[in-house]
Amino acid sequence: MKALQFIESVPRWLISKALGRFFPEIYTSKVACVVYREVPEPELPGEEWVKIKVKYAGICGSDLNLIFLHDSPSTSPFVSFPFTIGHENVGTVAKVGREAKGLQVGQRVIVDPILSCRTRGVALCEPCQKGDNSLCLNFRDGDIAPGMLIGACRDTGGSFSSYFVAHRSQVIPVPDRVSDEAAVLVDAFASALHPVLRNYPKDSDKVLIIGAGAIGLSAVAALRGLGSRAEIAVLAKYPFQGNLARQLGADQVIYRRGDYYEEVADFAGARTLRPMIGKKVFQGGVDLVYECVGSSSSIDDALRFAGPGGTVVLVGLASEVKVDWTPIWLKELRIKGAFCYTDEEYEGQKTSTYRLALQLMAEGKVDVAPLLTHKYPLSEYRRAIKELTDKRNTGAIKAVFAID
């Protein structure tokens, strides 16, 4: 089968890093770490595992960061090369191990990609005992090769191919009421649902969401789907993003152009002050910021926009960034991280973020289907990557590979 893989090659990495800023096409060229090639189908690692035939594979912002070599090398111990990229998925069960009870060939499913203790056949670590599977201490141990997620482990494969394998505990049947196009968006929605649930605003709060890509827009949908009445503003780049933000429930859209600091200050009821040099300083600010970009400028803005004692939740994938940390101590801010998804408390019950996301979709409380704007065959991965990095002209928000 054909697959899009990431290979371990220091020379390729160095060449791409050196030339990529001048020639972006180098990141998908013949000298890149990303290769499109023929690979064998992954085998079941054990009898509790199943093989999944992929229908759609979502292209995550983290996949783009990987391809453009923006990831910090500090994550490299938690992958195993070569690995097939892709963790967002929807498909059907193609093969069932003898101990994968309750699953049947042909069943329509999604797979929670976290490869924590239960999938690895090891005793549950302390975070996994608490249900914090995304904080697992055993991502390098057990029956399969290192990898925090399907799509970063050489033994499981990934969704940027025809087949990958998953442990029975990861597999979730898709209700008939949820289309394949909606189901493949569960991952992006769950990535926003997790930080929202763990950092839920009061109805009286003013909330700012920085970024109006798939994750930022999903954060709006998550807040409204869970019933939040907080006042929500979204900081967006393009009108098509702003239109969707309002459609999903944002009260105000502010565009990152001109003097947007003043618009944020008006929303927050804050004052702006001019320092000797540099960006404006906020006196006051919003109660809660969900930072859904991960760049130096967006994180720097998030710290400035938060009010005294406020909370900044880092949702976007940040790597090596340069920011002014002064507001953290000056305003005694709380800075929270949010990695992937895990187990959650909802209406007195414990469930996984993935299952809750699917439930909210099935119940009609959330409709993120409008976020899916583009589909590509896997063989056109170069075009997909190019168009996803040219959102101004393509209007892309969320794209998927349609797998034959």
Short mmCIF file of C-alpha atoms in Angstrom, two decimals:
data_model
loop_
_atom_site.label_atom_id
_atom_site.label_comp_id
_atom_site.label_asym_id
_atom_site.label_seq_id
_atom_site.Cartn_x
_atom_site.Cartn_y
_atom_site.Cartn_z
CA MET A 1 0.00 0.00 0.00
CA LYS A 2 1.05 3.62 -0.47
CA ALA A 3 1.82 5.69 2.64
CA LEU A 4 3.19 9.09 3.54
CA GLN A 5 6.02 8.47 5.97
CA PHE A 6 8.55 10.44 7.99
CA ILE A 7 12.04 8.96 7.99
CA GLU A 8 14.98 9.53 10.32
CA SER A 9 17.73 11.24 8.35
CA VAL A 10 19.98 13.92 9.82
CA PRO A 11 21.32 14.99 6.39
CA ARG A 12 17.78 15.40 5.03
CA TRP A 13 16.76 17.31 8.17
CA LEU A 14 19.76 19.66 7.92
CA ILE A 15 19.28 20.30 4.18
CA SER A 16 15.57 21.00 4.62
CA LYS A 17 16.19 23.28 7.61
CA ALA A 18 18.88 25.22 5.78
CA LEU A 19 17.00 25.70 2.50
CA GLY A 20 13.38 25.58 3.62
CA ARG A 21 13.09 29.24 4.59
CA PHE A 22 14.06 30.23 1.04
CA PHE A 23 12.46 27.34 -0.86
CA PRO A 24 9.43 25.96 1.07
CA GLU A 25 8.92 23.26 -1.56
CA ILE A 26 12.08 21.58 -0.22
CA TYR A 27 10.03 20.16 2.69
CA THR A 28 8.15 17.85 0.29
CA SER A 29 10.95 17.34 -2.25
CA LYS A 30 13.04 14.25 -2.93
CA VAL A 31 15.52 15.29 -0.24
CA ALA A 32 12.86 15.83 2.47
CA CYS A 33 12.26 13.70 5.56
CA VAL A 34 8.73 13.08 4.24
CA VAL A 35 8.45 10.34 1.62
CA TYR A 36 5.50 8.91 -0.30
CA ARG A 37 6.24 5.25 -0.96
CA GLU A 38 5.06 1.65 -1.00
CA VAL A 39 5.03 0.00 2.45
CA PRO A 40 3.64 -3.30 3.79
CA GLU A 41 0.37 -3.28 5.70
CA PRO A 42 0.97 -3.23 9.47
CA GLU A 43 0.44 -6.53 11.30
CA LEU A 44 -1.67 -6.94 14.45
CA PRO A 45 0.72 -6.65 17.44
CA GLY A 46 -1.55 -8.96 19.47
CA GLU A 47 -4.96 -10.57 19.68
CA GLU A 48 -6.52 -7.50 21.34
CA TRP A 49 -5.78 -5.45 18.24
CA VAL A 50 -7.73 -4.67 15.07
CA LYS A 51 -6.81 -3.42 11.60
CA ILE A 52 -8.60 -0.32 10.33
CA LYS A 53 -9.27 0.49 6.67
CA VAL A 54 -9.07 4.26 6.38
CA LYS A 55 -11.72 6.28 4.58
CA TYR A 56 -10.71 9.81 5.59
CA ALA A 57 -7.52 11.01 7.27
CA GLY A 58 -7.59 14.50 8.73
CA ILE A 59 -4.57 16.73 8.18
CA CYS A 60 -3.72 18.15 11.59
CA GLY A 61 -1.74 21.30 12.27
CA SER A 62 0.73 19.06 14.09
CA ASP A 63 1.24 17.09 10.86
CA LEU A 64 2.12 20.32 9.07
CA ASN A 65 4.49 21.29 11.88
CA LEU A 66 6.16 17.90 11.48
CA ILE A 67 6.49 18.25 7.71
CA PHE A 68 7.92 21.77 8.00
CA LEU A 69 10.28 20.64 10.80
CA HIS A 70 8.84 23.07 13.33
CA ASP A 71 8.65 20.47 16.09
CA SER A 72 11.11 20.67 18.93
CA PRO A 73 13.72 17.87 18.89
CA SER A 74 12.72 17.27 22.52
CA THR A 75 9.79 15.16 21.28
CA SER A 76 11.98 12.84 19.18
CA PRO A 77 12.52 10.23 21.96
CA PHE A 78 8.77 9.62 21.87
CA VAL A 79 8.53 8.48 18.24
CA SER A 80 9.92 5.48 16.35
CA PHE A 81 11.17 5.70 12.77
CA PRO A 82 10.13 5.31 10.08
CA PHE A 83 6.52 6.10 10.93
CA THR A 84 3.45 6.65 8.78
CA ILE A 85 2.03 10.10 9.49
CA GLY A 86 -1.60 10.73 10.42
CA HIS A 87 -3.70 10.24 13.56
CA GLU A 88 -7.06 11.82 12.62
CA ASN A 89 -9.22 9.11 11.14
CA VAL A 90 -12.50 7.48 10.27
CA GLY A 91 -12.83 4.09 8.61
CA THR A 92 -14.02 0.53 8.97
CA VAL A 93 -12.73 -2.51 10.83
CA ALA A 94 -10.89 -4.76 8.37
CA LYS A 95 -9.47 -7.46 10.68
CA VAL A 96 -10.22 -8.42 14.29
CA GLY A 97 -7.91 -10.16 16.76
CA ARG A 98 -9.39 -13.04 18.78
CA GLU A 99 -9.48 -10.98 21.99
CA ALA A 100 -10.86 -7.77 20.46
CA LYS A 101 -14.31 -8.41 21.85
CA GLY A 102 -17.31 -6.42 20.64
CA LEU A 103 -15.79 -5.36 17.33
CA GLN A 104 -16.76 -6.70 13.93
CA VAL A 105 -15.35 -6.55 10.41
CA GLY A 106 -17.09 -3.80 8.45
CA GLN A 107 -18.00 -1.76 11.54
CA ARG A 108 -17.67 2.01 11.03
CA VAL A 109 -15.31 3.44 13.65
CA ILE A 110 -12.93 6.14 14.74
CA VAL A 111 -9.78 5.47 16.76
CA ASP A 112 -8.56 7.50 19.73
CA PRO A 113 -4.86 7.63 18.77
CA ILE A 114 -3.23 7.94 22.23
CA LEU A 115 -0.82 5.00 22.79
CA SER A 116 -0.85 4.88 26.60
CA CYS A 117 -0.32 2.02 29.06
CA ARG A 118 -3.42 0.00 28.20
CA THR A 119 -2.51 -0.21 24.52
CA ARG A 120 1.08 -1.17 25.39
CA GLY A 121 0.25 -4.08 27.69
CA VAL A 122 1.98 -2.59 30.74
CA ALA A 123 0.75 -1.82 34.26
CA LEU A 124 -1.07 1.49 34.41
CA CYS A 125 1.17 4.39 35.41
CA GLU A 126 -0.12 6.99 37.87
CA PRO A 127 -1.45 9.41 35.21
CA CYS A 128 -3.24 6.57 33.37
CA GLN A 129 -4.78 5.38 36.65
CA LYS A 130 -6.29 8.86 36.98
CA GLY A 131 -7.51 8.81 33.38
CA ASP A 132 -4.87 11.29 32.18
CA ASN A 133 -3.81 9.06 29.30
CA SER A 134 -2.20 11.90 27.37
CA LEU A 135 0.27 12.29 30.26
CA CYS A 136 1.27 8.61 30.22
CA LEU A 137 4.74 7.79 31.54
CA ASN A 138 5.20 4.72 29.32
CA PHE A 139 5.10 6.04 25.76
CA ARG A 140 8.40 4.23 25.10
CA ASP A 141 7.58 0.90 26.78
CA GLY A 142 5.60 -2.27 26.31
CA ASP A 143 4.55 -4.39 23.34
CA ILE A 144 4.94 -1.73 20.63
CA ALA A 145 7.64 0.71 19.59
CA PRO A 146 7.83 4.22 21.08
CA GLY A 147 5.16 6.70 20.09
CA MET A 148 2.67 8.93 21.87
CA LEU A 149 0.10 8.55 19.09
CA ILE A 150 -0.84 6.40 16.17
CA GLY A 151 0.88 8.29 13.37
CA ALA A 152 4.15 8.52 15.33
CA CYS A 153 4.81 4.81 15.96
CA ARG A 154 6.35 2.51 13.36
CA ASP A 155 4.39 -0.55 14.57
CA THR A 156 0.87 0.90 14.35
CA GLY A 157 1.10 2.78 11.09
CA GLY A 158 -0.92 5.94 10.62
CA SER A 159 -3.96 7.24 8.80
CA PHE A 160 -1.98 8.67 5.86
CA SER A 161 -2.22 5.19 4.31
CA SER A 162 -4.85 2.57 3.51
CA TYR A 163 -4.54 0.67 6.82
CA PHE A 164 -3.31 1.07 10.38
CA VAL A 165 -3.77 -0.99 13.54
CA ALA A 166 -5.30 -0.07 16.90
CA HIS A 167 -5.85 -1.64 20.31
CA ARG A 168 -9.47 -2.53 21.05
CA SER A 169 -9.58 0.07 23.86
CA GLN A 170 -8.98 2.83 21.29
CA VAL A 171 -11.77 1.89 18.88
CA ILE A 172 -15.10 3.75 19.06
CA PRO A 173 -18.11 2.85 16.87
CA VAL A 174 -19.60 5.78 14.95
CA PRO A 175 -23.37 6.29 15.40
CA ASP A 176 -25.49 6.32 12.25
CA ARG A 177 -26.43 9.94 12.98
CA VAL A 178 -22.81 11.06 12.51
CA SER A 179 -21.48 11.20 8.95
CA ASP A 180 -17.94 10.20 7.99
CA GLU A 181 -17.22 13.85 7.22
CA ALA A 182 -18.20 14.82 10.78
CA ALA A 183 -16.54 11.80 12.42
CA VAL A 184 -13.13 12.62 10.94
CA LEU A 185 -13.37 16.01 12.71
CA VAL A 186 -13.70 14.40 16.15
CA ASP A 187 -9.96 14.68 16.74
CA ALA A 188 -9.79 18.41 16.04
CA PHE A 189 -12.93 19.02 18.09
CA ALA A 190 -11.66 16.85 20.97
CA SER A 191 -8.39 18.80 20.95
CA ALA A 192 -10.43 21.92 21.77
CA LEU A 193 -13.00 20.18 23.97
CA HIS A 194 -10.31 18.92 26.39
CA PRO A 195 -8.86 22.36 27.26
CA VAL A 196 -12.36 23.85 27.44
CA LEU A 197 -13.56 21.20 29.90
CA ARG A 198 -10.42 21.52 32.03
CA ASN A 199 -10.61 25.34 31.98
CA TYR A 200 -14.32 26.08 31.80
CA PRO A 201 -15.31 29.76 32.10
CA LYS A 202 -17.94 31.28 34.34
CA ASP A 203 -20.95 32.67 32.52
CA SER A 204 -19.85 36.17 33.59
CA ASP A 205 -16.36 35.76 32.07
CA LYS A 206 -14.99 37.44 29.00
CA VAL A 207 -13.19 34.84 26.89
CA LEU A 208 -10.75 35.47 24.06
CA ILE A 209 -9.88 32.74 21.56
CA ILE A 210 -6.70 33.52 19.62
CA GLY A 211 -6.74 31.75 16.27
CA ALA A 212 -9.64 30.84 14.00
CA GLY A 213 -8.33 27.68 12.40
CA ALA A 214 -9.95 24.31 13.04
CA ILE A 215 -8.93 24.25 16.74
CA GLY A 216 -9.91 27.82 17.58
CA LEU A 217 -13.28 27.44 15.85
CA SER A 218 -13.77 24.10 17.58
CA ALA A 219 -13.19 25.86 20.90
CA VAL A 220 -16.12 28.17 20.12
CA ALA A 221 -18.26 25.15 19.22
CA ALA A 222 -17.19 23.33 22.40
CA LEU A 223 -18.07 26.25 24.66
CA ARG A 224 -21.50 26.73 23.12
CA GLY A 225 -22.15 23.00 22.82
CA LEU A 226 -21.50 22.59 26.55
CA GLY A 227 -23.85 25.47 27.32
CA SER A 228 -21.42 28.25 28.20
CA ARG A 229 -22.91 31.76 28.28
CA ALA A 230 -19.56 33.50 28.58
CA GLU A 231 -18.93 36.41 26.23
CA ILE A 232 -16.62 35.12 23.50
CA ALA A 233 -14.39 37.08 21.13
CA VAL A 234 -12.28 35.41 18.45
CA LEU A 235 -9.07 36.88 17.07
CA ALA A 236 -9.00 35.81 13.40
CA LYS A 237 -6.94 36.56 10.29
CA TYR A 238 -9.46 36.18 7.46
CA PRO A 239 -13.16 37.05 6.93
CA PHE A 240 -14.11 33.45 6.05
CA GLN A 241 -12.80 32.41 9.48
CA GLY A 242 -14.71 35.21 11.19
CA ASN A 243 -17.95 34.26 9.48
CA LEU A 244 -17.65 30.69 10.76
CA ALA A 245 -16.75 31.91 14.25
CA ARG A 246 -20.00 33.87 14.42
CA GLN A 247 -21.94 30.94 12.96
CA LEU A 248 -20.59 28.71 15.74
CA GLY A 249 -21.52 31.18 18.49
CA ALA A 250 -18.82 33.86 18.90
CA ASP A 251 -20.16 37.22 20.10
CA GLN A 252 -17.43 39.26 18.45
CA VAL A 253 -14.72 38.77 15.84
CA ILE A 254 -11.56 40.86 15.87
CA TYR A 255 -9.20 40.70 12.92
CA ARG A 256 -5.43 40.62 13.35
CA ARG A 257 -4.78 43.75 11.35
CA GLY A 258 -4.31 47.43 12.06
CA ASP A 259 -4.47 48.35 15.73
CA TYR A 260 -6.26 45.21 16.89
CA TYR A 261 -4.94 45.78 20.41
CA GLU A 262 -7.46 48.60 20.83
CA GLU A 263 -10.32 46.38 19.67
CA VAL A 264 -9.33 43.67 22.16
CA ALA A 265 -9.07 46.31 24.89
CA ASP A 266 -12.59 47.57 24.07
CA PHE A 267 -13.93 44.01 24.32
CA ALA A 268 -12.10 43.41 27.60
CA GLY A 269 -12.94 46.77 29.13
CA ALA A 270 -9.20 47.41 29.51
CA ARG A 271 -6.85 50.35 28.90
CA THR A 272 -3.78 50.26 26.69
CA LEU A 273 -0.57 51.98 27.77
CA ARG A 274 2.48 52.78 25.68
CA PRO A 275 5.88 51.62 27.02
CA MET A 276 9.17 53.24 26.03
CA ILE A 277 9.48 50.76 23.16
CA GLY A 278 7.61 47.65 22.04
CA LYS A 279 4.02 46.50 22.08
CA LYS A 280 1.28 48.19 24.07
CA VAL A 281 0.67 47.12 27.64
CA PHE A 282 -2.80 46.20 28.92
CA GLN A 283 -4.20 47.55 32.16
CA GLY A 284 -6.98 45.06 32.77
CA GLY A 285 -7.85 42.34 30.29
CA VAL A 286 -9.99 39.28 29.66
CA ASP A 287 -10.65 36.56 32.21
CA LEU A 288 -9.60 33.62 30.04
CA VAL A 289 -7.55 33.22 26.87
CA TYR A 290 -7.44 30.06 24.76
CA GLU A 291 -4.30 30.43 22.63
CA CYS A 292 -4.87 28.20 19.59
CA VAL A 293 -1.97 29.14 17.30
CA GLY A 294 1.31 28.41 19.06
CA SER A 295 3.46 31.15 17.51
CA SER A 296 5.68 33.59 19.37
CA SER A 297 3.47 36.57 18.50
CA SER A 298 0.20 34.87 19.44
CA ILE A 299 1.50 33.62 22.80
CA ASP A 300 3.00 37.05 23.51
CA ASP A 301 -0.39 38.61 22.74
CA ALA A 302 -2.21 36.09 24.93
CA LEU A 303 -0.10 37.03 27.97
CA ARG A 304 -0.72 40.74 27.36
CA PHE A 305 -4.47 40.37 26.79
CA ALA A 306 -5.16 38.39 29.98
CA GLY A 307 -6.32 40.45 32.95
CA PRO A 308 -4.97 40.35 36.52
CA GLY A 309 -5.25 36.82 37.91
CA GLY A 310 -6.46 35.62 34.52
CA THR A 311 -5.80 32.28 32.84
CA VAL A 312 -4.00 31.58 29.57
CA VAL A 313 -4.48 28.10 28.14
CA LEU A 314 -1.84 27.08 25.58
CA VAL A 315 -3.74 24.92 23.10
CA GLY A 316 -1.73 25.60 19.95
CA LEU A 317 1.36 23.50 19.34
CA ALA A 318 4.17 25.74 20.57
CA SER A 319 7.80 24.80 20.00
CA GLU A 320 10.74 27.12 20.53
CA VAL A 321 9.12 30.54 20.94
CA LYS A 322 10.32 33.97 22.05
CA VAL A 323 7.90 35.95 24.20
CA ASP A 324 7.93 38.62 26.89
CA TRP A 325 7.12 36.72 30.10
CA THR A 326 6.70 39.90 32.19
CA PRO A 327 2.87 39.78 32.29
CA ILE A 328 2.95 36.40 34.05
CA TRP A 329 4.40 37.79 37.27
CA LEU A 330 3.15 41.35 36.83
CA LYS A 331 -0.49 40.19 36.63
CA GLU A 332 -0.08 36.86 38.48
CA LEU A 333 -1.40 34.89 35.54
CA ARG A 334 -2.15 31.17 35.49
CA ILE A 335 -0.61 29.43 32.48
CA LYS A 336 -2.06 26.03 31.57
CA GLY A 337 -1.04 23.55 28.91
CA ALA A 338 -3.39 21.27 26.99
CA PHE A 339 -2.09 18.18 25.18
CA CYS A 340 -4.46 16.17 23.01
CA TYR A 341 -7.35 14.53 24.88
CA THR A 342 -7.89 12.11 27.73
CA ASP A 343 -10.69 11.11 30.15
CA GLU A 344 -13.17 13.78 31.21
CA GLU A 345 -15.93 14.36 33.76
CA TYR A 346 -19.20 15.31 32.10
CA GLU A 347 -22.62 15.43 33.77
CA GLY A 348 -21.36 13.28 36.63
CA GLN A 349 -19.97 10.57 34.35
CA LYS A 350 -16.42 9.74 33.29
CA THR A 351 -15.80 9.32 29.59
CA SER A 352 -13.05 9.89 27.06
CA THR A 353 -12.82 13.20 25.24
CA TYR A 354 -13.22 11.34 21.94
CA ARG A 355 -16.40 9.60 23.07
CA LEU A 356 -17.86 12.82 24.45
CA ALA A 357 -17.06 14.67 21.23
CA LEU A 358 -18.86 11.99 19.24
CA GLN A 359 -21.78 12.08 21.70
CA LEU A 360 -22.20 15.85 21.37
CA MET A 361 -22.22 15.49 17.59
CA ALA A 362 -24.76 12.66 17.68
CA GLU A 363 -27.03 14.66 20.01
CA GLY A 364 -26.95 17.64 17.67
CA LYS A 365 -25.36 19.93 20.28
CA VAL A 366 -22.35 20.54 18.05
CA ASP A 367 -22.03 20.83 14.29
CA VAL A 368 -18.45 21.28 13.13
CA ALA A 369 -19.08 19.86 9.65
CA PRO A 370 -18.66 23.34 8.04
CA LEU A 371 -15.00 23.26 9.10
CA LEU A 372 -14.24 20.57 6.50
CA THR A 373 -13.44 22.60 3.41
CA HIS A 374 -11.06 20.50 1.31
CA LYS A 375 -10.53 16.85 0.31
CA TYR A 376 -7.51 15.43 -1.52
CA PRO A 377 -6.30 12.01 -2.67
CA LEU A 378 -3.19 11.00 -0.74
CA SER A 379 -1.12 11.06 -3.92
CA GLU A 380 -1.72 14.84 -4.11
CA TYR A 381 -0.19 15.49 -0.70
CA ARG A 382 2.10 18.20 -2.07
CA ARG A 383 -0.88 20.19 -3.39
CA ALA A 384 -2.75 19.66 -0.12
CA ILE A 385 0.15 20.99 1.96
CA LYS A 386 0.66 23.97 -0.34
CA GLU A 387 -3.01 24.97 -0.25
CA LEU A 388 -3.26 24.53 3.51
CA THR A 389 -0.42 27.02 3.92
CA ASP A 390 -2.10 29.53 1.58
CA LYS A 391 -5.36 29.96 3.46
CA ARG A 392 -5.81 33.56 2.37
CA ASN A 393 -6.34 32.42 -1.22
CA THR A 394 -7.77 28.92 -0.75
CA GLY A 395 -10.14 29.54 2.19
CA ALA A 396 -8.95 26.28 3.74
CA ILE A 397 -9.85 25.51 7.33
CA LYS A 398 -9.79 21.73 7.63
CA ALA A 399 -8.65 19.30 4.97
CA VAL A 400 -8.64 15.51 4.75
CA PHE A 401 -7.11 12.85 2.58
CA ALA A 402 -9.72 10.61 0.97
CA ILE A 403 -8.09 7.17 0.99
CA ASP A 404 -8.92 4.70 -1.78
#
